[in-house]
XYZ file of C-alpha atoms in Angstrom:
761
model
C -0.029 -0.018 -0.010
C 2.785 2.336 0.966
C 4.658 1.698 -2.277
C 1.524 2.298 -4.367
C 0.651 5.604 -2.651
C 4.439 6.703 -3.000
C 4.380 5.942 -6.690
C 1.069 7.819 -7.215
C 2.518 10.803 -5.184
C 5.583 10.938 -7.398
C 3.442 10.908 -10.514
C 1.136 13.565 -9.061
C 4.222 15.827 -8.561
C 5.182 15.636 -12.248
C 4.263 19.032 -13.842
C 3.022 17.742 -17.247
C 1.852 14.148 -16.713
C 0.837 12.314 -19.803
C -2.831 11.304 -19.088
C -2.413 7.995 -20.988
C 0.682 7.055 -18.805
C -1.021 8.322 -15.670
C -4.114 6.280 -16.353
C -1.887 3.186 -17.019
C -0.104 3.594 -13.608
C -3.356 3.824 -11.681
C -4.814 0.862 -13.619
C -1.814 -1.344 -13.017
C -1.809 -0.341 -9.285
C -5.348 -1.673 -9.011
C -4.733 -4.781 -11.037
C -1.504 -5.548 -8.955
C -3.407 -5.256 -5.682
C -6.097 -7.536 -7.115
C -3.418 -10.254 -7.853
C -1.827 -9.664 -4.392
C -5.259 -10.268 -2.752
C -5.594 -13.503 -4.718
C -2.110 -14.610 -3.526
C -2.988 -13.755 0.135
C -6.242 -15.741 -0.324
C -4.324 -18.748 -1.578
C -1.919 -18.477 1.471
C -4.847 -18.178 3.837
C -6.481 -21.240 2.323
C -3.312 -23.206 2.560
C -2.750 -22.171 6.272
C -6.339 -23.383 7.015
C -6.167 -26.635 5.008
C -2.865 -27.836 6.485
C -4.431 -27.880 10.044
C -5.713 -30.759 12.057
C -8.902 -32.226 10.656
C -10.244 -33.904 13.800
C -11.211 -37.380 14.744
C -12.396 -40.018 12.179
C -16.032 -39.585 13.440
C -15.730 -35.834 12.826
C -14.239 -36.413 9.390
C -17.078 -38.752 8.436
C -19.682 -35.987 9.093
C -17.502 -33.384 7.354
C -17.056 -35.628 4.273
C -20.731 -36.080 3.976
C -21.250 -32.298 4.029
C -18.459 -31.745 1.550
C -19.738 -34.436 -0.955
C -23.360 -33.053 -0.798
C -22.246 -29.407 -1.356
C -19.822 -30.268 -4.244
C -22.445 -32.471 -5.926
C -25.109 -29.687 -5.691
C -22.731 -26.970 -6.809
C -21.515 -28.980 -9.854
C -25.042 -29.607 -11.008
C -26.122 -26.016 -10.285
C -23.327 -24.452 -12.230
C -23.834 -26.738 -15.139
C -27.462 -25.634 -15.284
C -26.365 -21.910 -14.953
C -23.703 -22.402 -17.616
C -26.155 -23.587 -20.166
C -28.474 -20.628 -19.527
C -25.527 -18.281 -19.785
C -24.403 -19.608 -23.183
C -27.987 -19.346 -24.547
C -28.200 -15.698 -23.271
C -24.758 -14.909 -24.663
C -25.811 -16.148 -28.111
C -29.007 -14.021 -27.964
C -26.909 -11.000 -26.869
C -24.488 -11.417 -29.729
C -27.317 -11.698 -32.341
C -29.167 -8.726 -30.842
C -26.040 -6.438 -30.738
C -25.019 -7.433 -34.260
C -28.447 -6.167 -35.388
C -28.508 -2.929 -33.457
C -24.740 -2.175 -33.182
C -21.782 -3.808 -34.929
C -20.219 -7.300 -34.749
C -17.136 -5.852 -33.016
C -19.316 -4.196 -30.317
C -21.409 -7.328 -29.952
C -18.193 -9.455 -29.488
C -16.953 -7.149 -26.723
C -20.311 -7.107 -24.959
C -20.562 -10.882 -24.995
C -17.019 -11.349 -23.840
C -17.634 -8.981 -20.928
C -20.806 -11.013 -20.127
C -19.108 -14.292 -20.121
C -16.148 -12.996 -18.014
C -18.573 -11.571 -15.591
C -20.511 -14.856 -15.325
C -17.312 -16.934 -15.004
C -15.843 -14.648 -12.255
C -19.189 -14.725 -10.377
C -19.286 -18.486 -10.597
C -15.570 -18.678 -9.406
C -16.336 -16.406 -6.484
C -19.114 -18.637 -5.205
C -17.349 -21.961 -5.926
C -13.967 -20.998 -4.327
C -15.673 -19.572 -1.216
C -17.674 -22.756 -0.749
C -14.677 -24.995 -1.609
C -12.743 -23.509 1.378
C -15.708 -23.200 3.721
C -16.729 -26.831 3.484
C -13.119 -27.807 4.389
C -12.758 -25.018 7.114
C -15.619 -26.325 9.144
C -13.921 -29.521 10.166
C -10.676 -27.714 11.046
C -12.583 -25.119 13.025
C -14.354 -27.867 14.953
C -10.969 -29.558 15.549
C -9.412 -26.226 16.725
C -12.279 -25.762 19.207
C -10.891 -28.732 21.139
C -7.906 -26.587 21.984
C -8.985 -22.917 22.346
C -11.675 -20.441 21.366
C -9.181 -18.240 19.742
C -7.792 -20.872 17.448
C -11.259 -21.795 16.321
C -12.260 -18.088 15.848
C -9.182 -17.402 13.670
C -9.657 -20.603 11.727
C -13.268 -19.758 10.785
C -12.505 -16.054 9.967
C -9.509 -16.924 7.751
C -11.592 -19.480 5.943
C -14.253 -16.827 5.410
C -11.615 -14.270 4.409
C -10.693 -16.492 1.415
C -14.199 -15.755 0.023
C -14.133 -12.083 0.806
C -10.786 -11.467 -0.866
C -11.401 -13.701 -3.902
C -14.837 -12.083 -4.481
C -13.573 -8.401 -4.433
C -10.247 -9.363 -6.208
C -11.947 -11.059 -9.081
C -14.404 -8.130 -9.469
C -11.486 -5.671 -9.555
C -9.372 -7.770 -11.981
C -12.173 -8.592 -14.252
C -13.388 -4.989 -14.742
C -9.831 -3.639 -14.911
C -8.489 -6.231 -17.304
C -11.541 -5.770 -19.729
C -11.049 -2.089 -19.593
C -7.378 -2.458 -20.586
C -8.045 -5.046 -23.192
C -10.862 -3.164 -24.813
C -8.694 -0.023 -25.165
C -9.972 2.004 -22.300
C -6.789 3.850 -21.873
C -7.169 5.146 -25.388
C -11.000 5.645 -25.536
C -12.159 5.599 -21.838
C -15.440 7.414 -22.451
C -16.506 4.805 -25.057
C -15.194 1.586 -23.504
C -16.919 2.036 -20.119
C -20.253 1.314 -21.907
C -18.822 -1.894 -23.265
C -18.256 -3.158 -19.701
C -21.987 -3.275 -18.877
C -22.028 -6.929 -19.957
C -19.754 -7.811 -17.112
C -22.343 -6.607 -14.601
C -25.106 -8.519 -16.333
C -23.036 -11.718 -16.292
C -22.276 -11.321 -12.541
C -25.973 -10.626 -11.836
C -27.345 -13.530 -13.802
C -25.090 -16.079 -12.023
C -25.582 -14.391 -8.643
C -29.440 -14.599 -9.062
C -29.429 -18.385 -9.796
C -26.726 -19.075 -7.254
C -28.557 -17.209 -4.451
C -31.967 -18.479 -5.435
C -30.943 -22.145 -5.999
C -28.859 -22.077 -2.654
C -31.556 -20.364 -0.771
C -34.262 -22.964 -1.843
C -31.879 -25.769 -0.940
C -30.910 -24.533 2.550
C -34.355 -23.509 3.754
C -36.152 -26.563 2.419
C -33.784 -28.747 4.291
C -33.808 -26.608 7.335
C -37.657 -26.444 7.446
C -37.970 -30.058 6.865
C -35.369 -30.996 9.566
C -36.983 -28.659 12.156
C -40.572 -29.595 11.579
C -40.144 -33.350 11.985
C -36.968 -33.375 14.161
C -37.801 -30.665 16.696
C -41.541 -30.347 16.658
C -42.658 -33.932 16.005
C -39.849 -36.116 17.209
C -38.650 -33.753 20.025
C -34.964 -34.125 19.167
C -32.366 -31.463 19.318
C -30.908 -29.441 16.380
C -28.172 -31.217 14.534
C -29.088 -34.475 16.221
C -27.455 -37.385 14.189
C -30.783 -39.280 14.212
C -32.382 -36.653 11.962
C -32.248 -37.832 8.378
C -32.290 -34.248 7.105
C -29.450 -32.989 9.290
C -26.704 -33.405 6.680
C -28.822 -31.653 4.016
C -29.356 -28.822 6.438
C -25.646 -28.482 7.058
C -24.891 -28.672 3.259
C -27.518 -25.924 2.801
C -25.554 -23.535 5.115
C -22.781 -23.614 2.582
C -24.484 -23.466 -0.710
C -26.833 -20.718 0.495
C -24.803 -18.506 2.870
C -21.317 -19.084 1.369
C -21.740 -19.578 -2.456
C -24.965 -17.548 -2.697
C -23.780 -14.524 -0.633
C -20.438 -14.541 -2.336
C -22.047 -14.244 -5.728
C -24.334 -11.521 -4.215
C -21.520 -9.359 -2.931
C -19.466 -10.023 -6.233
C -22.432 -8.618 -8.117
C -22.622 -5.567 -5.864
C -18.936 -4.702 -6.340
C -18.964 -5.461 -10.129
C -22.190 -3.440 -10.695
C -20.804 -0.503 -8.566
C -17.497 -0.549 -10.502
C -19.223 -0.401 -13.863
C -21.868 2.065 -12.876
C -19.375 4.444 -11.144
C -17.050 4.249 -14.133
C -19.948 5.224 -16.475
C -20.791 8.194 -14.325
C -17.072 9.081 -14.062
C -17.031 9.286 -17.807
C -19.533 12.115 -17.676
C -16.928 14.009 -15.605
C -14.115 13.273 -17.941
C -13.489 16.951 -18.642
C -12.915 17.557 -14.902
C -10.860 14.524 -13.744
C -9.867 12.816 -16.990
C -9.289 9.097 -16.795
C -8.609 9.242 -13.025
C -12.274 9.847 -12.376
C -13.102 6.663 -14.263
C -10.470 4.550 -12.588
C -11.307 5.908 -9.097
C -13.661 3.038 -8.252
C -10.995 0.428 -9.074
C -8.559 2.168 -6.661
C -11.076 2.290 -3.911
C -11.605 -1.554 -4.133
C -7.828 -2.070 -4.141
C -7.788 -0.050 -0.830
C -10.678 -2.236 0.310
C -8.617 -5.396 -0.215
C -5.539 -4.065 1.613
C -7.591 -2.744 4.578
C -9.560 -6.002 4.804
C -6.411 -8.165 4.769
C -4.984 -6.221 7.694
C -8.381 -6.311 9.459
C -8.514 -10.043 9.294
C -5.026 -10.538 10.685
C -5.675 -8.379 13.839
C -8.608 -10.499 15.050
C -7.824 -12.272 18.270
C -10.058 -13.335 21.229
C -9.575 -14.269 24.879
C -11.089 -17.613 26.002
C -13.777 -15.911 28.055
C -14.541 -13.101 25.635
C -17.539 -12.734 23.326
C -16.161 -13.557 19.758
C -18.282 -10.701 18.372
C -16.035 -8.181 20.283
C -12.982 -9.591 18.355
C -14.802 -9.524 14.969
C -15.945 -6.001 15.656
C -12.457 -4.832 16.408
C -11.349 -6.210 12.987
C -14.222 -4.332 11.383
C -13.290 -1.058 13.112
C -9.606 -1.431 11.917
C -10.743 -2.143 8.395
C -13.030 0.802 8.299
C -10.388 3.161 9.681
C -7.833 2.065 7.063
C -10.333 2.204 4.252
C -11.080 5.771 5.261
C -7.451 6.775 5.235
C -7.022 5.115 1.891
C -10.142 6.811 0.546
C -8.811 10.120 1.608
C -5.401 9.452 -0.150
C -7.250 8.429 -3.305
C -9.312 11.714 -3.267
C -6.076 13.665 -2.794
C -4.283 12.045 -5.661
C -6.994 11.336 -8.059
C -9.783 13.860 -7.347
C -7.715 16.981 -6.886
C -8.201 17.400 -3.142
C -12.014 17.878 -3.500
C -12.752 17.050 0.170
C -16.512 17.427 -0.231
C -16.175 14.171 -2.336
C -14.417 12.572 0.516
C -17.412 13.496 2.700
C -19.560 11.493 0.246
C -17.402 8.455 0.946
C -17.681 9.023 4.705
C -21.493 9.095 4.337
C -21.215 5.698 2.651
C -19.223 4.317 5.561
C -21.514 5.788 8.136
C -24.495 4.380 6.207
C -22.863 0.851 6.541
C -22.501 1.289 10.252
C -26.074 2.434 10.599
C -27.448 -0.531 8.617
C -25.471 -2.909 10.700
C -26.761 -1.357 13.929
C -30.397 -1.232 12.721
C -30.287 -4.862 11.710
C -28.788 -5.812 15.159
C -31.563 -3.942 16.894
C -34.250 -5.794 15.069
C -32.695 -9.321 15.189
C -30.793 -9.555 18.467
C -32.467 -11.020 21.458
C -31.335 -8.141 23.641
C -33.763 -5.725 22.115
C -37.497 -5.244 22.142
C -38.495 -6.613 18.726
C -37.183 -10.178 19.304
C -38.391 -10.191 22.929
C -41.927 -9.174 21.919
C -42.094 -12.167 19.432
C -40.822 -14.504 22.070
C -43.460 -13.316 24.541
C -46.096 -13.655 21.888
C -45.205 -17.404 21.535
C -46.762 -18.052 24.971
C -50.198 -17.891 23.403
C -49.455 -20.121 20.399
C -48.119 -20.091 16.796
C -50.718 -17.736 15.504
C -49.754 -14.810 17.747
C -46.141 -15.606 17.200
C -46.655 -15.097 13.468
C -48.756 -11.984 13.918
C -46.058 -10.363 16.113
C -43.331 -11.465 13.724
C -45.042 -9.948 10.701
C -45.727 -6.682 12.571
C -41.940 -6.482 13.508
C -41.010 -7.198 9.840
C -43.374 -4.485 8.570
C -41.777 -2.073 11.074
C -38.157 -2.720 10.045
C -37.980 -0.786 6.721
C -38.726 2.569 8.503
C -35.226 3.400 9.932
C -33.258 2.008 6.975
C -35.378 4.070 4.514
C -34.611 7.178 6.493
C -30.860 6.385 6.471
C -30.861 5.669 2.715
C -32.838 8.871 2.053
C -30.439 10.977 4.154
C -27.388 9.319 2.574
C -28.662 10.021 -0.997
C -29.658 13.662 -0.219
C -26.385 14.495 1.626
C -24.102 12.788 -0.884
C -25.998 14.550 -3.756
C -25.506 17.837 -2.092
C -21.850 17.243 -1.177
C -21.242 16.147 -4.834
C -22.667 19.428 -6.104
C -20.685 21.318 -3.387
C -17.474 19.659 -4.320
C -17.802 20.479 -8.020
C -19.472 23.824 -7.753
C -16.486 25.645 -9.512
C -17.016 23.474 -12.561
C -19.384 25.113 -15.070
C -19.176 22.756 -18.041
C -21.003 19.881 -16.121
C -24.644 19.873 -15.203
C -25.681 20.058 -11.520
C -27.372 16.744 -11.853
C -24.172 15.056 -12.979
C -22.142 16.569 -10.154
C -24.769 15.356 -7.569
C -25.071 11.868 -8.976
C -21.241 11.489 -8.964
C -21.526 12.334 -5.187
C -24.042 9.344 -4.679
C -21.685 7.054 -6.665
C -18.816 7.954 -4.254
C -21.122 7.299 -1.293
C -21.784 3.850 -2.720
C -18.035 3.204 -3.041
C -17.622 4.314 0.592
C -20.264 1.755 1.698
C -18.526 -1.075 -0.256
C -15.010 -0.009 0.830
C -15.116 -2.759 3.629
C -16.876 -5.342 1.467
C -14.104 -8.003 1.665
C -14.047 -7.960 5.450
C -17.870 -7.966 5.709
C -18.008 -10.946 3.433
C -15.411 -12.802 5.499
C -17.585 -12.157 8.540
C -20.611 -13.471 6.567
C -18.905 -16.740 5.614
C -17.695 -17.042 9.174
C -21.303 -17.816 10.006
C -21.955 -21.035 7.983
C -18.312 -22.297 8.919
C -19.051 -21.971 12.670
C -22.559 -23.368 12.178
C -21.100 -26.477 10.409
C -18.369 -26.820 13.125
C -21.113 -26.735 15.882
C -23.044 -29.469 14.047
C -19.880 -31.630 13.585
C -19.100 -31.313 17.355
C -22.788 -32.142 18.177
C -23.077 -35.182 15.907
C -19.590 -36.574 16.963
C -20.628 -36.381 20.659
C -17.625 -34.176 21.781
C -17.222 -32.949 25.415
C -19.441 -30.292 26.832
C -16.604 -27.758 27.059
C -15.981 -28.000 23.314
C -19.624 -27.631 22.563
C -19.674 -24.520 24.692
C -16.887 -22.981 22.586
C -18.627 -23.817 19.275
C -21.997 -22.573 20.661
C -20.236 -19.240 21.304
C -18.886 -19.158 17.836
C -22.155 -20.234 16.334
C -23.956 -17.466 18.255
C -21.459 -14.904 16.804
C -21.899 -16.514 13.437
C -25.714 -16.113 13.547
C -25.191 -12.457 14.368
C -22.718 -11.836 11.494
C -25.066 -13.591 8.991
C -27.982 -11.303 10.149
C -25.803 -8.149 10.098
C -24.307 -8.805 6.627
C -27.772 -9.294 5.165
C -28.594 -5.783 6.361
C -25.258 -4.507 4.857
C -26.081 -6.403 1.577
C -29.527 -4.703 1.204
C -28.082 -1.319 2.076
C -25.474 -1.623 -0.486
C -27.817 -2.982 -3.073
C -30.053 0.115 -2.499
C -27.255 2.588 -3.170
C -25.820 0.440 -6.014
C -29.265 0.225 -7.613
C -29.620 4.018 -7.621
C -26.201 4.307 -9.098
C -27.098 1.892 -11.814
C -30.347 3.672 -12.476
C -28.416 6.902 -12.938
C -26.021 4.951 -15.161
C -28.931 3.744 -17.226
C -30.279 7.316 -17.778
C -26.780 8.352 -18.862
C -26.530 5.477 -21.360
C -29.971 6.248 -22.917
C -28.820 9.862 -23.508
C -25.601 8.562 -25.059
C -27.531 6.224 -27.386
C -29.964 9.009 -28.510
C -27.037 11.330 -29.097
C -25.286 8.726 -31.300
C -28.583 8.015 -33.167
C -29.127 11.715 -33.896
C -25.435 12.212 -34.967
C -25.732 9.167 -37.280
C -28.757 10.895 -39.078
C -26.448 13.748 -40.088
C -28.379 16.685 -41.455
C -31.650 14.968 -40.697
C -31.074 14.777 -37.009
C -31.504 17.441 -34.325
C -30.163 17.335 -30.721
C -31.171 20.176 -28.284
C -28.115 21.555 -26.545
C -29.358 21.103 -22.965
C -31.395 17.852 -23.458
C -30.883 14.996 -21.001
C -32.835 11.811 -20.277
C -33.562 12.505 -16.613
C -37.252 13.380 -16.322
C -39.453 10.327 -16.307
C -43.106 11.476 -16.182
C -45.364 9.219 -13.999
C -48.419 10.784 -15.519
C -47.517 9.117 -18.819
C -49.490 5.924 -19.236
C -46.618 3.676 -20.392
C -44.447 4.912 -17.559
C -47.162 4.332 -14.920
C -47.771 0.818 -16.269
C -44.044 0.081 -16.271
C -43.920 1.165 -12.575
C -46.880 -1.118 -11.739
C -45.064 -4.042 -13.366
C -41.915 -3.304 -11.480
C -43.626 -3.459 -8.168
C -45.593 -6.476 -9.129
C -42.385 -8.300 -10.152
C -40.902 -8.203 -6.633
C -43.943 -9.728 -5.068
C -44.521 -12.384 -7.792
C -40.776 -13.369 -7.632
C -40.828 -13.568 -3.836
C -43.977 -15.682 -3.995
C -42.450 -18.056 -6.404
C -39.237 -18.413 -4.219
C -41.187 -19.070 -0.985
C -43.580 -21.512 -2.691
C -40.469 -23.338 -4.095
C -39.219 -23.722 -0.441
C -42.674 -24.987 0.733
C -42.917 -27.546 -2.050
C -39.410 -28.824 -1.532
C -39.832 -28.833 2.317
C -42.955 -30.980 1.998
C -40.963 -33.630 0.197
C -38.270 -33.517 2.811
C -40.867 -33.910 5.632
C -42.409 -36.897 3.957
C -39.044 -38.615 3.529
C -37.993 -37.989 7.177
C -41.307 -39.320 8.426
C -40.992 -42.407 6.187
C -37.450 -43.033 7.461
C -38.542 -42.739 11.149
C -41.633 -45.022 10.445
C -39.779 -47.723 8.307
C -36.606 -47.866 10.565
C -37.468 -47.569 14.294
C -33.784 -48.109 15.076
C -32.971 -44.565 14.053
C -34.709 -42.995 16.987
C -33.234 -45.701 19.307
C -29.730 -45.005 17.977
C -29.056 -48.484 16.850
C -29.110 -47.641 13.130
C -28.121 -44.723 10.974
C -30.648 -42.744 8.770
C -30.057 -42.481 5.006
C -28.742 -38.909 4.762
C -28.200 -39.277 1.047
C -31.959 -39.536 0.263
C -32.753 -36.070 1.744
C -29.616 -34.551 -0.014
C -30.703 -35.975 -3.293
C -34.368 -34.748 -2.902
C -33.322 -31.289 -2.089
C -30.688 -30.997 -4.717
C -33.008 -31.962 -7.532
C -35.882 -29.869 -6.349
C -33.809 -26.777 -5.866
C -32.269 -26.927 -9.255
C -35.755 -27.275 -10.866
C -37.446 -24.669 -8.726
C -34.893 -21.891 -9.399
C -35.445 -21.687 -13.104
C -38.904 -20.142 -13.419
C -38.393 -17.217 -10.999
C -34.995 -16.534 -12.548
C -36.462 -16.365 -16.127
C -39.263 -14.046 -15.007
C -36.704 -11.680 -13.557
C -34.720 -11.682 -16.857
C -37.723 -11.677 -19.243
C -40.034 -9.024 -17.808
C -37.766 -5.924 -18.302
C -36.982 -7.083 -21.815
C -40.554 -7.676 -22.721
C -41.584 -4.241 -21.296
C -38.778 -2.405 -23.323
C -39.592 -4.210 -26.596
C -43.329 -3.862 -26.426
C -43.492 -0.264 -25.121
C -41.040 1.040 -27.591
C -43.718 0.592 -30.262
C -46.241 2.793 -28.426
C -46.729 6.145 -30.321
C -46.280 9.619 -28.884
C -50.006 9.847 -28.296
C -49.593 7.856 -24.995
C -47.328 10.586 -23.685
C -48.716 12.861 -21.010
C -47.160 15.838 -22.866
C -48.195 14.705 -26.356
C -49.889 18.048 -27.231
C -46.924 19.967 -26.029
C -44.571 17.828 -28.146
C -46.566 18.625 -31.212
C -46.044 22.416 -30.829
C -42.498 22.356 -29.214
C -40.719 19.664 -31.243
C -37.444 21.632 -31.169
C -36.931 20.946 -27.465
C -36.522 17.170 -27.937
C -34.205 15.056 -30.101
C -35.518 14.589 -33.565
C -34.747 12.494 -36.682
C -36.400 13.252 -40.010
C -38.600 15.825 -38.236
C -40.026 13.415 -35.824
C -39.219 13.203 -32.036
C -37.119 10.164 -31.048
C -39.709 7.762 -29.441
C -38.494 7.156 -25.811
C -41.590 5.287 -24.598
C -39.824 1.939 -24.283
C -36.830 3.427 -22.525
C -39.122 5.496 -20.088
C -41.259 2.473 -19.284
C -38.180 0.377 -18.505
C -36.888 3.269 -16.318
C -40.042 3.243 -14.358
C -40.067 -0.580 -13.905
C -36.379 -0.230 -12.650
C -37.115 2.654 -10.316
C -40.329 1.341 -8.661
C -39.074 -2.361 -8.733
C -36.014 -1.115 -6.884
C -38.116 0.711 -4.277
C -40.537 -2.117 -3.797
C -37.794 -4.721 -3.701
C -35.740 -2.850 -1.123
C -38.703 -2.480 1.287
C -39.815 -6.060 0.872
C -36.303 -7.457 1.278
C -35.884 -5.423 4.567
C -39.217 -6.908 5.864
C -38.149 -10.456 5.013
C -34.581 -10.252 6.080
C -35.178 -8.627 9.522
C -38.524 -10.297 10.062
C -37.075 -13.726 9.483
C -34.066 -12.980 11.594
C -36.316 -11.803 14.368
C -38.361 -15.039 14.305
C -35.243 -17.106 14.397
C -33.682 -15.304 17.354
C -37.041 -15.374 19.234
C -36.848 -19.134 19.028
C -33.288 -19.129 20.258
C -34.197 -16.825 23.144
C -36.778 -19.309 24.314
C -34.182 -22.198 23.893
C -32.061 -20.354 26.542
C -34.683 -21.344 29.148
C -37.095 -18.342 28.856
C -40.855 -19.054 28.766
C -40.346 -22.793 29.542
C -37.324 -23.484 27.366
C -36.913 -26.325 24.928
C -39.927 -28.714 24.270
C -42.305 -26.222 25.941
C -45.503 -25.023 24.120
C -43.925 -21.622 23.650
C -40.865 -23.262 22.031
C -43.030 -25.245 19.640
C -44.835 -22.050 18.648
C -41.553 -20.284 18.114
C -40.281 -23.164 15.877
C -43.366 -22.697 13.710
C -42.638 -18.963 13.424
C -38.972 -19.670 12.687
C -39.961 -21.983 9.844
C -42.171 -19.291 8.399
C -39.239 -16.859 8.583
C -36.702 -19.191 7.168
C -37.636 -18.756 3.517
C -38.105 -15.015 4.217
C -34.572 -14.360 5.502
C -32.556 -16.997 3.574
C -34.351 -17.418 0.272
C -36.657 -14.600 -0.899
C -35.038 -11.765 1.000
C -31.445 -12.255 -0.173
C -32.626 -13.100 -3.693
C -34.329 -9.790 -3.765
C -30.999 -8.063 -3.317
C -29.798 -9.789 -6.456
C -33.048 -9.132 -8.363
C -32.709 -5.395 -7.745
C -29.252 -5.204 -9.249
C -30.156 -7.713 -11.952
C -32.893 -5.360 -13.178
C -30.368 -2.518 -13.342
C -27.656 -4.436 -15.162
C -29.953 -6.073 -17.748
C -31.508 -2.719 -18.608
C -27.984 -1.201 -19.017
C -26.982 -4.153 -21.353
C -30.134 -3.996 -23.399
C -30.755 -0.267 -23.438
C -30.077 -0.063 -27.249
C -33.132 -2.257 -27.788
C -35.489 0.122 -26.042
C -34.752 3.242 -28.161
């Protein structure tokens, strides 16, 4: 880091720096840090994998988890690969028709590279996590600190690989496509990378979420409620499928989700940076890549400082690492603003807003999902009168949860917009809107400047969950179980907190991408008018920034966007329900046909449940995924054929044609582009609110159950506990399937509209 900053400082001091050489230096710094992070990830993986792997009994359980996870991932990625190839072919044909074969080739290459990097992010993270669980369990036999560091370093492999691949993928494509020579043009050719990342992330999160929650619900309903056996009891035939689900949902799925966020933020911010090219040159475009390079260095240091005492709450140690990472990221951000954005400190304030937003989202999520606070306690108390009141209370808490986050997002957008305008107020060649939007882009970068460490904390959760299951199933000593219970409790907290962080970053990233979509439509219209020569007319101050909700196509597009989030969530939740029913039936059959399972004299057939959930999850993920991809395309292609008569200002257009872009004396028809913009805008708003309800409501239900399991209101096997288990099973598909999948859907809508924008004009 010191060498990189020194190199940048020396170059900054050069009186007449060549912009091309200057851009090359910053780009190679970013790519070099990305490669360094991959090397560190490999070293961390080796340090974890060379450790003790426990007793033969522990290894048998771990091997079953590993084989189930690898089998599911192999089948899932084969299915996703086929869909990606089909979409790539369709993209190439479409772009050849509306653009040129050369442009089509670059877009498809970017799409495939984004898809491959997203797949690698999920697969490598899961590969290490399913091998870290047994080593964490083995380390817990010696000390809490060793187990904590083992789990976090296993999780750090995912965090570093995800951010590094996003950085290297975007940076390498920018270099290969000639971005140093034509930066303002090449940034639009990178949108395929974000679409590829979004597509894989959607199916990875959706398929993994269906798998993990179907297995979890099936295991809980028959094991806990009907048979009265503890969680992770080896007599439960669905327990291995449940432990496999923790990895394919929370590791692979979340890894692809955060990869998509960083990739989309990189591409969107670079597009907005291109609008400020007269101000910052290529440095404004490359700024997001340098920020993520700083993110990687800060996160590496943050992971290495985490240590815990034997009697300390592991969350305290994890929080110390987060604070160190945030502080270093802030210092690096300030250095980047100094060297690349000409000491415009109001723009640094935008980055600070992003960091503060991340902290606030984490705190708000903790308030609504931790048993120390009122919301969870109220749900636990409602369990005393049965499942119905538990569910009523849980839904009420879920509906309450979007209020504070919405206020935080609103304040972040308004303040960062204002600071962006303030920081660029001496620039007169750029519109006020472009200045403000660049401020919101920097706020998004600030929020994602700790993404690698946040993802390490998230993956820490399923690793410790699996470790606890391995310890429980292999009948280890009570002292060891107490250590893994502490780690598992911290892991549950980190998983909940990172969901809050993910939806917050998705909110800001979606607004950033929406702004990038508006900028791209303006660029497309400008090119079309220019290509018409003397038959085209472009007003000097025209911009595609006013979407009139009074226009019928726009209003209908907005309605369809809101509807999409609810229909998509319904499909995801019903998929969990259908698959869970099959798991419940299989577990009941095994208990009925083999009485020795409950007596402990024979083993259940774990493979049957694993096979059921694998096949069902892969089948069920297809329809919701295709709906998410197909609806914005259909809206854009259908509504582009609507005449100007549908516009709210149709009569005004007829008399003031010279205020809008025209070709051959007719106004360019933007009905399709406007309808898609409305779908994107309202779909994002609806999706953000619904995801908050599901994530936090589901987390509150889960921790209300855990609160009762500590002995409150009668403890385990009480009527209150049974009611809480029912509420938890309702919340499971909320917080681990539909909610996280909505994060991805929000960004997928934005990236697919960016890629296919030329089709809508």
